[in-house]
Amino acid sequence: MGVRTQAVKTAPAETTALAADVSDLGVLQGLIGFRLRRIQNHLSRTFAERLIDRGVRPGSFSALALVAANPGISQTELSRDLGSDKASVVSLIDELEGHGWATRQRSTSDRRRHALHVTPAGKKVLREMTAIALETEAPLHEALSEAELSVLSEMLDRVYNRCFAYDID
Amino acid sequence: MGVRTQAVKTAPAETTALAADVSDLGVLQGLIGFRLRRIQNHLSRTFAERLIDRGVRPGSFSALALVAANPGISQTELSRDLGSDKASVVSLIDELEGHGWATRQRSTSDRRRHALHVTPAGKKVLREMTAIALETEAPLHEALSEAELSVLSEMLDRVYNRCFAYDID
DNA sequence: TATTGTTATACTCTATAACTATA
DNA sequence: TATAGTTATAGAGTATAACAATA
């Protein structure tokens, strides 16, 4: 398994059990986009599987968490924080509101805006979903130390906030 | 813009121009899945836009790059490296083969396997697409130093190889 | 005129399951 | 029995464009 070239096949000893089966990344070596995707692909799929009983999607969890942490946030602001389009947020909030986990309140100062809030029931389910999210990311804690995970998070936040947070129309 | 709570509004001085508009991540603070997604979302969308003239998708680029770096790789092995299902690889290779950029060669030792190879035309277009990919990721180089990008890549590879590279059936 | 939220629509990505040919 | 590749299909996630209400 994993052996495809004569050159590799003739190498009798493997430096580590893992390294031998890892493909050369070629020009992808200098890029991080594909690295983000292949990890995120696994994580979101696993998370979605574990969340399916509750009728929620990973995106709804992120939305609920952000509304809980930023009470009164608008949908457009939320779309910026989620890194997606404002139209996508509509169905997310529809879902949360349908479960009775979040509310839309028409802003009195600017009647175009919906101020979003999380209900007590929403806070309860958020705690449960957070536990599932942590469980899903548990494997990361075996590959990376806590210090490394902090560094990783900080770097990803810096990238997002400096590069993309203001791209959304 | 970005100000939504009275507490924030009463803070007159902003530490930095950016920090003031960044939402509290709440329980997402301890998670990295959503951080990966929102960055990857932007990157892949931009990359796809710039690639559309050539009739390629981001996934095809990754596949082409991996086949170029690992001549003779099988489709199942490729699916593992891409972090996706073997069925997804079929259409990727169909696309590359349709353009004349890659070939499927039935393995003589195991006639079930397709040994994948990149054609000279494929190598040429790979160089062009690599330039577009680098251009797409250029903003990352403003947010992170080269040393930090190396650390980031290494950490992401460690996560993938230790956690997910063997999950694929 | 510009912005918030909405709807309708379509497209991309990916997975699942069932199939074939080979082993 | 198990594996490599294929096909058909369905679902999740997201974007675009056009629209109504409000600023």
mmCIF file of C-alpha atoms (C1' of nucleotides) in Angstrom:
data_model
loop_
_atom_site.group_PDB
_atom_site.id
_atom_site.type_symbol
_atom_site.label_atom_id
_atom_site.label_comp_id
_atom_site.label_asym_id
_atom_site.label_seq_id
_atom_site.Cartn_x
_atom_site.Cartn_y
_atom_site.Cartn_z
ATOM 1 C CA MET A 1 0.000 0.000 0.000
ATOM 2 C CA GLY A 2 1.180 3.410 -0.931
ATOM 3 C CA VAL A 3 4.121 2.018 -2.837
ATOM 4 C CA ARG A 4 4.021 2.962 -6.468
ATOM 5 C CA THR A 5 7.485 3.417 -7.873
ATOM 6 C CA GLN A 6 10.353 1.005 -8.184
ATOM 7 C CA ALA A 7 12.563 3.512 -6.367
ATOM 8 C CA VAL A 8 10.363 3.469 -3.292
ATOM 9 C CA LYS A 9 9.887 -0.269 -3.442
ATOM 10 C CA THR A 10 13.611 -0.953 -3.280
ATOM 11 C CA ALA A 11 13.978 1.101 -0.109
ATOM 12 C CA PRO A 12 13.843 -1.602 2.556
ATOM 13 C CA ALA A 13 13.785 0.426 5.768
ATOM 14 C CA GLU A 14 11.233 3.093 6.505
ATOM 15 C CA THR A 15 12.361 6.084 8.537
ATOM 16 C CA THR A 16 9.012 6.281 10.254
ATOM 17 C CA ALA A 17 5.842 4.288 9.844
ATOM 18 C CA LEU A 18 4.047 7.310 8.426
ATOM 19 C CA ALA A 19 6.559 9.083 6.227
ATOM 20 C CA ALA A 20 6.827 6.220 3.775
ATOM 21 C CA ASP A 21 3.235 6.537 2.621
ATOM 22 C CA VAL A 22 3.116 10.294 2.245
ATOM 23 C CA SER A 23 3.108 11.527 -1.325
ATOM 24 C CA ASP A 24 5.350 14.246 -2.647
ATOM 25 C CA LEU A 25 3.333 17.447 -2.783
ATOM 26 C CA GLY A 26 5.219 18.845 -5.759
ATOM 27 C CA VAL A 27 4.222 22.409 -6.544
ATOM 28 C CA LEU A 28 1.618 22.197 -3.783
ATOM 29 C CA GLN A 29 4.500 22.307 -1.332
ATOM 30 C CA GLY A 30 4.489 26.097 -1.460
ATOM 31 C CA LEU A 31 0.711 26.446 -1.218
ATOM 32 C CA ILE A 32 -1.625 26.156 1.705
ATOM 33 C CA GLY A 33 -5.071 26.276 0.065
ATOM 34 C CA PHE A 34 -5.236 22.578 -0.653
ATOM 35 C CA ARG A 35 -3.950 21.756 2.845
ATOM 36 C CA LEU A 36 -6.780 23.765 4.352
ATOM 37 C CA ARG A 37 -9.338 22.058 2.176
ATOM 38 C CA ARG A 38 -8.369 18.464 2.776
ATOM 39 C CA ILE A 39 -8.373 18.921 6.531
ATOM 40 C CA GLN A 40 -11.540 20.965 6.574
ATOM 41 C CA ASN A 41 -13.192 18.377 4.369
ATOM 42 C CA HIS A 42 -12.615 15.634 6.934
ATOM 43 C CA LEU A 43 -13.499 17.778 9.915
ATOM 44 C CA SER A 44 -16.752 19.142 8.543
ATOM 45 C CA ARG A 45 -17.893 15.763 7.292
ATOM 46 C CA THR A 46 -17.300 14.132 10.680
ATOM 47 C CA PHE A 47 -18.889 17.032 12.509
ATOM 48 C CA ALA A 48 -21.916 16.983 10.233
ATOM 49 C CA GLU A 49 -22.385 13.245 10.814
ATOM 50 C CA ARG A 50 -22.360 13.695 14.563
ATOM 51 C CA LEU A 51 -24.711 16.657 14.374
ATOM 52 C CA ILE A 52 -27.261 15.147 12.029
ATOM 53 C CA ASP A 53 -29.483 13.749 14.819
ATOM 54 C CA ARG A 54 -30.118 17.275 16.019
ATOM 55 C CA GLY A 55 -31.073 18.642 12.612
ATOM 56 C CA VAL A 56 -28.192 21.075 12.491
ATOM 57 C CA ARG A 57 -25.379 21.758 10.061
ATOM 58 C CA PRO A 58 -21.840 22.857 10.949
ATOM 59 C CA GLY A 59 -22.611 26.310 9.593
ATOM 60 C CA SER A 60 -25.554 26.712 11.965
ATOM 61 C CA PHE A 61 -23.365 25.866 14.901
ATOM 62 C CA SER A 62 -20.845 28.567 13.938
ATOM 63 C CA ALA A 63 -23.664 31.051 13.449
ATOM 64 C CA LEU A 64 -25.225 30.217 16.805
ATOM 65 C CA ALA A 65 -21.866 30.548 18.543
ATOM 66 C CA LEU A 66 -21.174 33.928 16.963
ATOM 67 C CA VAL A 67 -24.620 35.298 17.775
ATOM 68 C CA ALA A 68 -24.249 34.091 21.361
ATOM 69 C CA ALA A 69 -20.913 35.855 21.683
ATOM 70 C CA ASN A 70 -22.102 39.014 19.909
ATOM 71 C CA PRO A 71 -25.705 39.679 20.947
ATOM 72 C CA GLY A 72 -27.532 42.054 18.620
ATOM 73 C CA ILE A 73 -25.262 41.327 15.663
ATOM 74 C CA SER A 74 -26.878 41.879 12.253
ATOM 75 C CA GLN A 75 -27.103 39.285 9.519
ATOM 76 C CA THR A 76 -24.713 41.146 7.253
ATOM 77 C CA GLU A 77 -22.156 41.434 10.025
ATOM 78 C CA LEU A 78 -22.597 37.759 10.744
ATOM 79 C CA SER A 79 -21.994 36.909 7.103
ATOM 80 C CA ARG A 80 -18.691 38.754 7.291
ATOM 81 C CA ASP A 81 -17.632 36.830 10.395
ATOM 82 C CA LEU A 82 -18.655 33.533 8.839
ATOM 83 C CA GLY A 83 -16.835 34.354 5.609
ATOM 84 C CA SER A 84 -19.908 33.711 3.504
ATOM 85 C CA ASP A 85 -22.567 35.598 1.598
ATOM 86 C CA LYS A 86 -25.409 37.434 3.340
ATOM 87 C CA ALA A 87 -27.920 35.329 1.388
ATOM 88 C CA SER A 88 -26.453 32.179 2.922
ATOM 89 C CA VAL A 89 -27.017 33.560 6.408
ATOM 90 C CA VAL A 90 -30.765 33.793 5.847
ATOM 91 C CA SER A 91 -31.275 30.028 5.780
ATOM 92 C CA LEU A 92 -28.896 29.583 8.691
ATOM 93 C CA ILE A 93 -30.928 31.933 10.866
ATOM 94 C CA ASP A 94 -34.172 30.435 9.554
ATOM 95 C CA GLU A 95 -32.938 27.104 10.862
ATOM 96 C CA LEU A 96 -31.913 28.477 14.253
ATOM 97 C CA GLU A 97 -35.155 30.403 14.589
ATOM 98 C CA GLY A 98 -37.167 27.320 13.571
ATOM 99 C CA HIS A 99 -35.620 25.391 16.439
ATOM 100 C CA GLY A 100 -36.337 28.259 18.821
ATOM 101 C CA TRP A 101 -32.640 28.784 19.424
ATOM 102 C CA ALA A 102 -32.316 32.332 18.082
ATOM 103 C CA THR A 103 -34.549 35.331 17.434
ATOM 104 C CA ARG A 104 -34.681 38.122 14.882
ATOM 105 C CA GLN A 105 -35.623 41.502 16.365
ATOM 106 C CA ARG A 106 -36.234 44.425 14.061
ATOM 107 C CA SER A 107 -33.861 47.190 15.110
ATOM 108 C CA THR A 108 -35.637 50.329 16.323
ATOM 109 C CA SER A 109 -32.873 52.690 15.242
ATOM 110 C CA ASP A 110 -32.493 51.179 11.766
ATOM 111 C CA ARG A 111 -35.561 49.256 10.732
ATOM 112 C CA ARG A 112 -33.713 47.481 7.916
ATOM 113 C CA ARG A 113 -31.586 45.558 10.377
ATOM 114 C CA HIS A 114 -32.375 42.405 12.307
ATOM 115 C CA ALA A 115 -30.717 42.256 15.703
ATOM 116 C CA LEU A 116 -29.960 38.606 16.406
ATOM 117 C CA HIS A 117 -30.139 37.021 19.831
ATOM 118 C CA VAL A 118 -29.808 33.515 21.255
ATOM 119 C CA THR A 119 -32.588 32.096 23.425
ATOM 120 C CA PRO A 120 -32.002 30.148 26.653
ATOM 121 C CA ALA A 121 -32.779 26.951 24.739
ATOM 122 C CA GLY A 122 -30.216 28.021 22.157
ATOM 123 C CA LYS A 123 -27.603 28.496 24.835
ATOM 124 C CA LYS A 124 -28.254 25.041 26.167
ATOM 125 C CA VAL A 125 -27.943 23.367 22.788
ATOM 126 C CA LEU A 126 -24.891 25.455 22.000
ATOM 127 C CA ARG A 127 -23.127 23.919 24.990
ATOM 128 C CA GLU A 128 -24.020 20.434 23.771
ATOM 129 C CA MET A 129 -22.892 21.129 20.234
ATOM 130 C CA THR A 130 -19.678 22.664 21.494
ATOM 131 C CA ALA A 131 -18.900 19.401 23.266
ATOM 132 C CA ILE A 132 -19.440 17.536 19.997
ATOM 133 C CA ALA A 133 -17.235 20.016 18.146
ATOM 134 C CA LEU A 134 -14.450 19.581 20.677
ATOM 135 C CA GLU A 135 -14.773 15.833 20.372
ATOM 136 C CA THR A 136 -14.530 16.098 16.585
ATOM 137 C CA GLU A 137 -11.353 18.145 16.844
ATOM 138 C CA ALA A 138 -9.836 15.891 19.494
ATOM 139 C CA PRO A 139 -7.513 14.179 16.965
ATOM 140 C CA LEU A 140 -5.851 17.548 16.347
ATOM 141 C CA HIS A 141 -4.745 17.589 19.960
ATOM 142 C CA GLU A 142 -2.812 14.400 19.367
ATOM 143 C CA ALA A 143 -0.971 15.806 16.374
ATOM 144 C CA LEU A 144 -0.310 19.258 17.795
ATOM 145 C CA SER A 145 0.505 20.501 21.287
ATOM 146 C CA GLU A 146 -1.755 23.016 22.982
ATOM 147 C CA ALA A 147 0.840 25.694 22.364
ATOM 148 C CA GLU A 148 0.976 24.816 18.682
ATOM 149 C CA LEU A 149 -2.789 24.898 18.414
ATOM 150 C CA SER A 150 -2.801 28.384 19.890
ATOM 151 C CA VAL A 151 -0.217 29.507 17.373
ATOM 152 C CA LEU A 152 -2.216 27.905 14.573
ATOM 153 C CA SER A 153 -5.432 29.627 15.652
ATOM 154 C CA GLU A 154 -3.743 32.977 15.968
ATOM 155 C CA MET A 155 -2.157 32.714 12.535
ATOM 156 C CA LEU A 156 -5.435 31.692 10.905
ATOM 157 C CA ASP A 157 -7.246 34.599 12.573
ATOM 158 C CA ARG A 158 -4.580 37.001 11.401
ATOM 159 C CA VAL A 159 -4.896 35.731 7.837
ATOM 160 C CA TYR A 160 -8.656 35.984 7.876
ATOM 161 C CA ASN A 161 -8.907 39.392 9.500
ATOM 162 C CA ARG A 162 -6.240 40.995 7.347
ATOM 163 C CA CYS A 163 -7.034 39.327 4.054
ATOM 164 C CA PHE A 164 -10.665 38.392 3.856
ATOM 165 C CA ALA A 165 -12.859 39.884 6.558
ATOM 166 C CA TYR A 166 -13.663 42.895 4.395
ATOM 167 C CA ASP A 167 -14.050 41.211 1.029
ATOM 168 C CA ILE A 168 -17.736 40.564 1.538
ATOM 169 C CA ASP A 169 -19.917 43.130 -0.169
ATOM 170 C CA MET B 1 -19.818 49.959 11.080
ATOM 171 C CA GLY B 2 -19.234 46.830 13.055
ATOM 172 C CA VAL B 3 -20.338 48.468 16.287
ATOM 173 C CA ARG B 4 -23.326 46.722 17.733
ATOM 174 C CA THR B 5 -23.270 46.812 21.497
ATOM 175 C CA GLN B 6 -23.381 49.730 23.832
ATOM 176 C CA ALA B 7 -20.284 48.425 25.550
ATOM 177 C CA VAL B 8 -18.247 48.610 22.365
ATOM 178 C CA LYS B 9 -19.720 51.938 21.403
ATOM 179 C CA THR B 10 -18.564 53.599 24.610
ATOM 180 C CA ALA B 11 -14.961 52.606 23.952
ATOM 181 C CA PRO B 12 -13.637 55.770 22.315
ATOM 182 C CA ALA B 13 -10.130 54.758 21.299
ATOM 183 C CA GLU B 14 -9.395 51.798 19.063
ATOM 184 C CA THR B 15 -6.193 49.914 19.702
ATOM 185 C CA THR B 16 -5.794 49.166 16.020
ATOM 186 C CA ALA B 17 -7.923 49.982 13.013
ATOM 187 C CA LEU B 18 -8.758 46.320 12.547
ATOM 188 C CA ALA B 19 -9.303 44.980 16.036
ATOM 189 C CA ALA B 20 -12.374 47.098 16.653
ATOM 190 C CA ASP B 21 -14.381 45.366 13.959
ATOM 191 C CA VAL B 22 -13.488 41.800 14.828
ATOM 192 C CA SER B 23 -16.270 39.870 16.486
ATOM 193 C CA ASP B 24 -15.862 37.831 19.619
ATOM 194 C CA LEU B 25 -15.524 34.209 18.601
ATOM 195 C CA GLY B 26 -17.138 32.893 21.764
ATOM 196 C CA VAL B 27 -16.950 29.112 22.017
ATOM 197 C CA LEU B 28 -15.355 29.062 18.563
ATOM 198 C CA GLN B 29 -12.255 30.487 20.192
ATOM 199 C CA GLY B 30 -11.101 26.990 21.102
ATOM 200 C CA LEU B 31 -11.919 25.466 17.712
ATOM 201 C CA ILE B 32 -10.138 25.604 14.413
ATOM 202 C CA GLY B 33 -12.609 23.979 12.014
ATOM 203 C CA PHE B 34 -14.554 27.135 11.319
ATOM 204 C CA ARG B 35 -11.335 29.118 10.903
ATOM 205 C CA LEU B 36 -10.174 26.686 8.234
ATOM 206 C CA ARG B 37 -13.481 26.898 6.430
ATOM 207 C CA ARG B 38 -13.846 30.636 6.226
ATOM 208 C CA ILE B 39 -10.342 31.072 4.855
ATOM 209 C CA GLN B 40 -10.589 28.159 2.485
ATOM 210 C CA ASN B 41 -13.935 29.458 1.292
ATOM 211 C CA HIS B 42 -12.410 32.743 0.161
ATOM 212 C CA LEU B 43 -9.291 31.169 -1.310
ATOM 213 C CA SER B 44 -11.051 28.518 -3.351
ATOM 214 C CA ARG B 45 -13.648 30.940 -4.646
ATOM 215 C CA THR B 46 -11.008 33.399 -5.840
ATOM 216 C CA PHE B 47 -8.883 30.639 -7.299
ATOM 217 C CA ALA B 48 -11.864 29.141 -9.115
ATOM 218 C CA GLU B 49 -12.742 32.542 -10.618
ATOM 219 C CA ARG B 50 -9.238 32.999 -11.960
ATOM 220 C CA LEU B 51 -9.139 29.455 -13.299
ATOM 221 C CA ILE B 52 -12.510 29.455 -14.999
ATOM 222 C CA ASP B 53 -11.179 30.603 -18.399
ATOM 223 C CA ARG B 54 -9.137 27.428 -18.618
ATOM 224 C CA GLY B 55 -12.007 25.101 -17.807
ATOM 225 C CA VAL B 56 -10.399 23.824 -14.634
ATOM 226 C CA ARG B 57 -11.461 23.601 -11.025
ATOM 227 C CA PRO B 58 -9.236 23.981 -7.966
ATOM 228 C CA GLY B 59 -9.512 20.249 -7.335
ATOM 229 C CA SER B 60 -8.175 19.441 -10.800
ATOM 230 C CA PHE B 61 -5.173 21.612 -10.191
ATOM 231 C CA SER B 62 -4.348 19.772 -6.967
ATOM 232 C CA ALA B 63 -4.826 16.438 -8.708
ATOM 233 C CA LEU B 64 -2.603 17.445 -11.615
ATOM 234 C CA ALA B 65 0.089 18.656 -9.238
ATOM 235 C CA LEU B 66 0.032 15.444 -7.220
ATOM 236 C CA VAL B 67 0.148 13.225 -10.296
ATOM 237 C CA ALA B 68 3.051 15.265 -11.660
ATOM 238 C CA ALA B 69 4.951 14.839 -8.407
ATOM 239 C CA ASN B 70 4.063 11.159 -8.050
ATOM 240 C CA PRO B 71 4.094 9.561 -11.502
ATOM 241 C CA GLY B 72 2.259 6.259 -11.681
ATOM 242 C CA ILE B 73 0.077 6.997 -8.663
ATOM 243 C CA SER B 74 -3.271 5.196 -8.637
ATOM 244 C CA GLN B 75 -6.639 6.889 -8.348
ATOM 245 C CA THR B 76 -7.300 5.462 -4.905
ATOM 246 C CA GLU B 77 -3.936 6.659 -3.654
ATOM 247 C CA LEU B 78 -4.657 10.047 -5.154
ATOM 248 C CA SER B 79 -8.010 10.218 -3.376
ATOM 249 C CA ARG B 80 -6.199 9.662 -0.091
ATOM 250 C CA ASP B 81 -3.751 12.483 -0.809
ATOM 251 C CA LEU B 82 -6.556 14.805 -1.855
ATOM 252 C CA GLY B 83 -8.589 13.930 1.219
ATOM 253 C CA SER B 84 -11.629 12.983 -0.815
ATOM 254 C CA ASP B 85 -13.503 9.936 -2.013
ATOM 255 C CA LYS B 86 -12.236 7.708 -4.814
ATOM 256 C CA ALA B 87 -15.445 8.380 -6.745
ATOM 257 C CA SER B 88 -14.671 12.095 -6.756
ATOM 258 C CA VAL B 89 -11.303 11.438 -8.336
ATOM 259 C CA VAL B 90 -12.883 9.855 -11.398
ATOM 260 C CA SER B 91 -14.337 13.121 -12.708
ATOM 261 C CA LEU B 92 -11.159 14.980 -11.819
ATOM 262 C CA ILE B 93 -9.071 12.617 -13.951
ATOM 263 C CA ASP B 94 -11.739 12.620 -16.672
ATOM 264 C CA GLU B 95 -11.299 16.364 -16.858
ATOM 265 C CA LEU B 96 -7.511 16.222 -16.958
ATOM 266 C CA GLU B 97 -7.576 13.451 -19.543
ATOM 267 C CA GLY B 98 -10.114 15.361 -21.633
ATOM 268 C CA HIS B 99 -7.742 18.296 -21.813
ATOM 269 C CA GLY B 100 -4.880 15.980 -22.759
ATOM 270 C CA TRP B 101 -3.031 16.856 -19.582
ATOM 271 C CA ALA B 102 -2.941 13.428 -17.948
ATOM 272 C CA THR B 103 -3.228 9.787 -18.988
ATOM 273 C CA ARG B 104 -4.600 6.622 -17.461
ATOM 274 C CA GLN B 105 -2.444 3.555 -18.124
ATOM 275 C CA ARG B 106 -3.722 0.162 -17.099
ATOM 276 C CA SER B 107 -1.132 -1.369 -14.776
ATOM 277 C CA THR B 108 0.413 -4.556 -16.177
ATOM 278 C CA SER B 109 1.075 -6.072 -12.760
ATOM 279 C CA ASP B 110 -2.403 -5.350 -11.397
ATOM 280 C CA ARG B 111 -4.906 -4.803 -14.163
ATOM 281 C CA ARG B 112 -7.418 -3.190 -11.800
ATOM 282 C CA ARG B 113 -5.197 -0.175 -11.263
ATOM 283 C CA HIS B 114 -4.760 2.885 -13.432
ATOM 284 C CA ALA B 115 -1.270 4.333 -13.325
ATOM 285 C CA LEU B 116 -1.623 8.093 -13.761
ATOM 286 C CA HIS B 117 0.853 10.257 -15.636
ATOM 287 C CA VAL B 118 1.051 13.903 -16.682
ATOM 288 C CA THR B 119 1.651 14.756 -20.353
ATOM 289 C CA PRO B 120 4.059 17.473 -21.549
ATOM 290 C CA ALA B 121 1.035 19.708 -22.207
ATOM 291 C CA GLY B 122 -0.119 19.005 -18.673
ATOM 292 C CA LYS B 123 3.245 20.028 -17.292
ATOM 293 C CA LYS B 124 3.079 23.288 -19.184
ATOM 294 C CA VAL B 125 -0.400 24.153 -17.963
ATOM 295 C CA LEU B 126 0.541 23.082 -14.443
ATOM 296 C CA ARG B 127 3.216 25.760 -14.407
ATOM 297 C CA GLU B 128 0.700 28.369 -15.513
ATOM 298 C CA MET B 129 -1.873 27.320 -12.950
ATOM 299 C CA THR B 130 0.763 27.269 -10.247
ATOM 300 C CA ALA B 131 1.472 30.920 -10.986
ATOM 301 C CA ILE B 132 -2.235 31.702 -10.607
ATOM 302 C CA ALA B 133 -2.360 29.746 -7.355
ATOM 303 C CA LEU B 134 0.605 31.658 -5.965
ATOM 304 C CA GLU B 135 -1.034 34.909 -6.999
ATOM 305 C CA THR B 136 -4.232 33.877 -5.229
ATOM 306 C CA GLU B 137 -2.347 33.132 -2.042
ATOM 307 C CA ALA B 138 -0.280 36.318 -2.240
ATOM 308 C CA PRO B 139 -2.399 38.077 0.435
ATOM 309 C CA LEU B 140 -1.312 35.409 2.925
ATOM 310 C CA HIS B 141 2.257 36.586 2.499
ATOM 311 C CA GLU B 142 1.254 40.002 3.723
ATOM 312 C CA ALA B 143 -0.387 38.662 6.866
ATOM 313 C CA LEU B 144 2.245 36.045 7.688
ATOM 314 C CA SER B 145 6.024 35.999 7.332
ATOM 315 C CA GLU B 146 7.698 33.318 5.229
ATOM 316 C CA ALA B 147 8.841 31.609 8.412
ATOM 317 C CA GLU B 148 5.307 31.615 9.778
ATOM 318 C CA LEU B 149 3.934 30.217 6.520
ATOM 319 C CA SER B 150 6.426 27.366 6.739
ATOM 320 C CA VAL B 151 5.351 26.626 10.292
ATOM 321 C CA LEU B 152 1.714 26.778 9.236
ATOM 322 C CA SER B 153 2.264 24.367 6.328
ATOM 323 C CA GLU B 154 4.179 21.955 8.490
ATOM 324 C CA MET B 155 1.533 21.942 11.187
ATOM 325 C CA LEU B 156 -1.267 21.405 8.674
ATOM 326 C CA ASP B 157 0.642 18.523 7.071
ATOM 327 C CA ARG B 158 1.223 16.959 10.469
ATOM 328 C CA VAL B 159 -2.476 17.203 11.279
ATOM 329 C CA TYR B 160 -3.511 15.707 7.970
ATOM 330 C CA ASN B 161 -0.997 12.891 7.902
ATOM 331 C CA ARG B 162 -1.551 11.840 11.491
ATOM 332 C CA CYS B 163 -5.290 12.329 11.683
ATOM 333 C CA PHE B 164 -6.891 11.901 8.318
ATOM 334 C CA ALA B 165 -4.647 10.409 5.647
ATOM 335 C CA TYR B 166 -5.824 6.893 6.477
ATOM 336 C CA ASP B 167 -9.503 7.532 7.068
ATOM 337 C CA ILE B 168 -10.407 6.979 3.443
ATOM 338 C CA ASP B 169 -11.745 3.507 2.770
ATOM 339 C "C1'" DT C 1 -28.735 56.163 -4.195
ATOM 340 C "C1'" DA C 2 -27.112 52.763 -0.904
ATOM 341 C "C1'" DT C 3 -28.024 49.135 2.395
ATOM 342 C "C1'" DT C 4 -30.540 45.119 4.956
ATOM 343 C "C1'" DG C 5 -32.701 41.272 4.389
ATOM 344 C "C1'" DT C 6 -35.163 38.080 1.269
ATOM 345 C "C1'" DT C 7 -36.269 34.858 -2.533
ATOM 346 C "C1'" DA C 8 -35.336 32.069 -6.470
ATOM 347 C "C1'" DT C 9 -32.059 29.746 -8.830
ATOM 348 C "C1'" DA C 10 -28.026 27.338 -10.193
ATOM 349 C "C1'" DC C 11 -23.608 25.524 -9.596
ATOM 350 C "C1'" DT C 12 -19.721 23.166 -7.289
ATOM 351 C "C1'" DC C 13 -18.093 19.768 -4.313
ATOM 352 C "C1'" DT C 14 -18.495 15.625 -2.232
ATOM 353 C "C1'" DA C 15 -20.471 11.251 -0.549
ATOM 354 C "C1'" DT C 16 -23.187 6.856 -0.980
ATOM 355 C "C1'" DA C 17 -24.476 2.789 -3.065
ATOM 356 C "C1'" DA C 18 -24.483 -0.448 -6.586
ATOM 357 C "C1'" DC C 19 -21.925 -2.231 -10.287
ATOM 358 C "C1'" DT C 20 -17.643 -4.467 -13.277
ATOM 359 C "C1'" DA C 21 -13.373 -6.363 -13.679
ATOM 360 C "C1'" DT C 22 -9.842 -7.973 -11.657
ATOM 361 C "C1'" DA C 23 -7.181 -10.095 -7.747
ATOM 362 C "C1'" DT D 1 -13.831 -12.193 -0.598
ATOM 363 C "C1'" DA D 2 -11.504 -7.939 -1.299
ATOM 364 C "C1'" DT D 3 -9.912 -4.112 -4.150
ATOM 365 C "C1'" DA D 4 -9.693 -0.462 -8.267
ATOM 366 C "C1'" DG D 5 -12.324 2.016 -10.850
ATOM 367 C "C1'" DT D 6 -16.920 3.509 -12.605
ATOM 368 C "C1'" DT D 7 -21.700 5.251 -12.742
ATOM 369 C "C1'" DA D 8 -25.836 7.356 -11.062
ATOM 370 C "C1'" DT D 9 -27.736 9.962 -7.744
ATOM 371 C "C1'" DA D 10 -28.461 12.967 -3.948
ATOM 372 C "C1'" DG D 11 -27.207 16.231 -0.603
ATOM 373 C "C1'" DA D 12 -24.710 20.158 1.501
ATOM 374 C "C1'" DG D 13 -22.754 24.613 0.781
ATOM 375 C "C1'" DT D 14 -22.421 28.569 -1.525
ATOM 376 C "C1'" DA D 15 -22.979 32.391 -4.930
ATOM 377 C "C1'" DT D 16 -25.620 35.474 -8.112
ATOM 378 C "C1'" DA D 17 -29.243 38.364 -9.356
ATOM 379 C "C1'" DA D 18 -33.390 40.634 -8.693
ATOM 380 C "C1'" DC D 19 -36.497 42.476 -5.309
ATOM 381 C "C1'" DA D 20 -38.896 45.113 -1.155
ATOM 382 C "C1'" DA D 21 -38.312 47.954 2.686
ATOM 383 C "C1'" DT D 22 -35.747 51.372 4.729
ATOM 384 C "C1'" DA D 23 -32.090 54.807 5.127
#
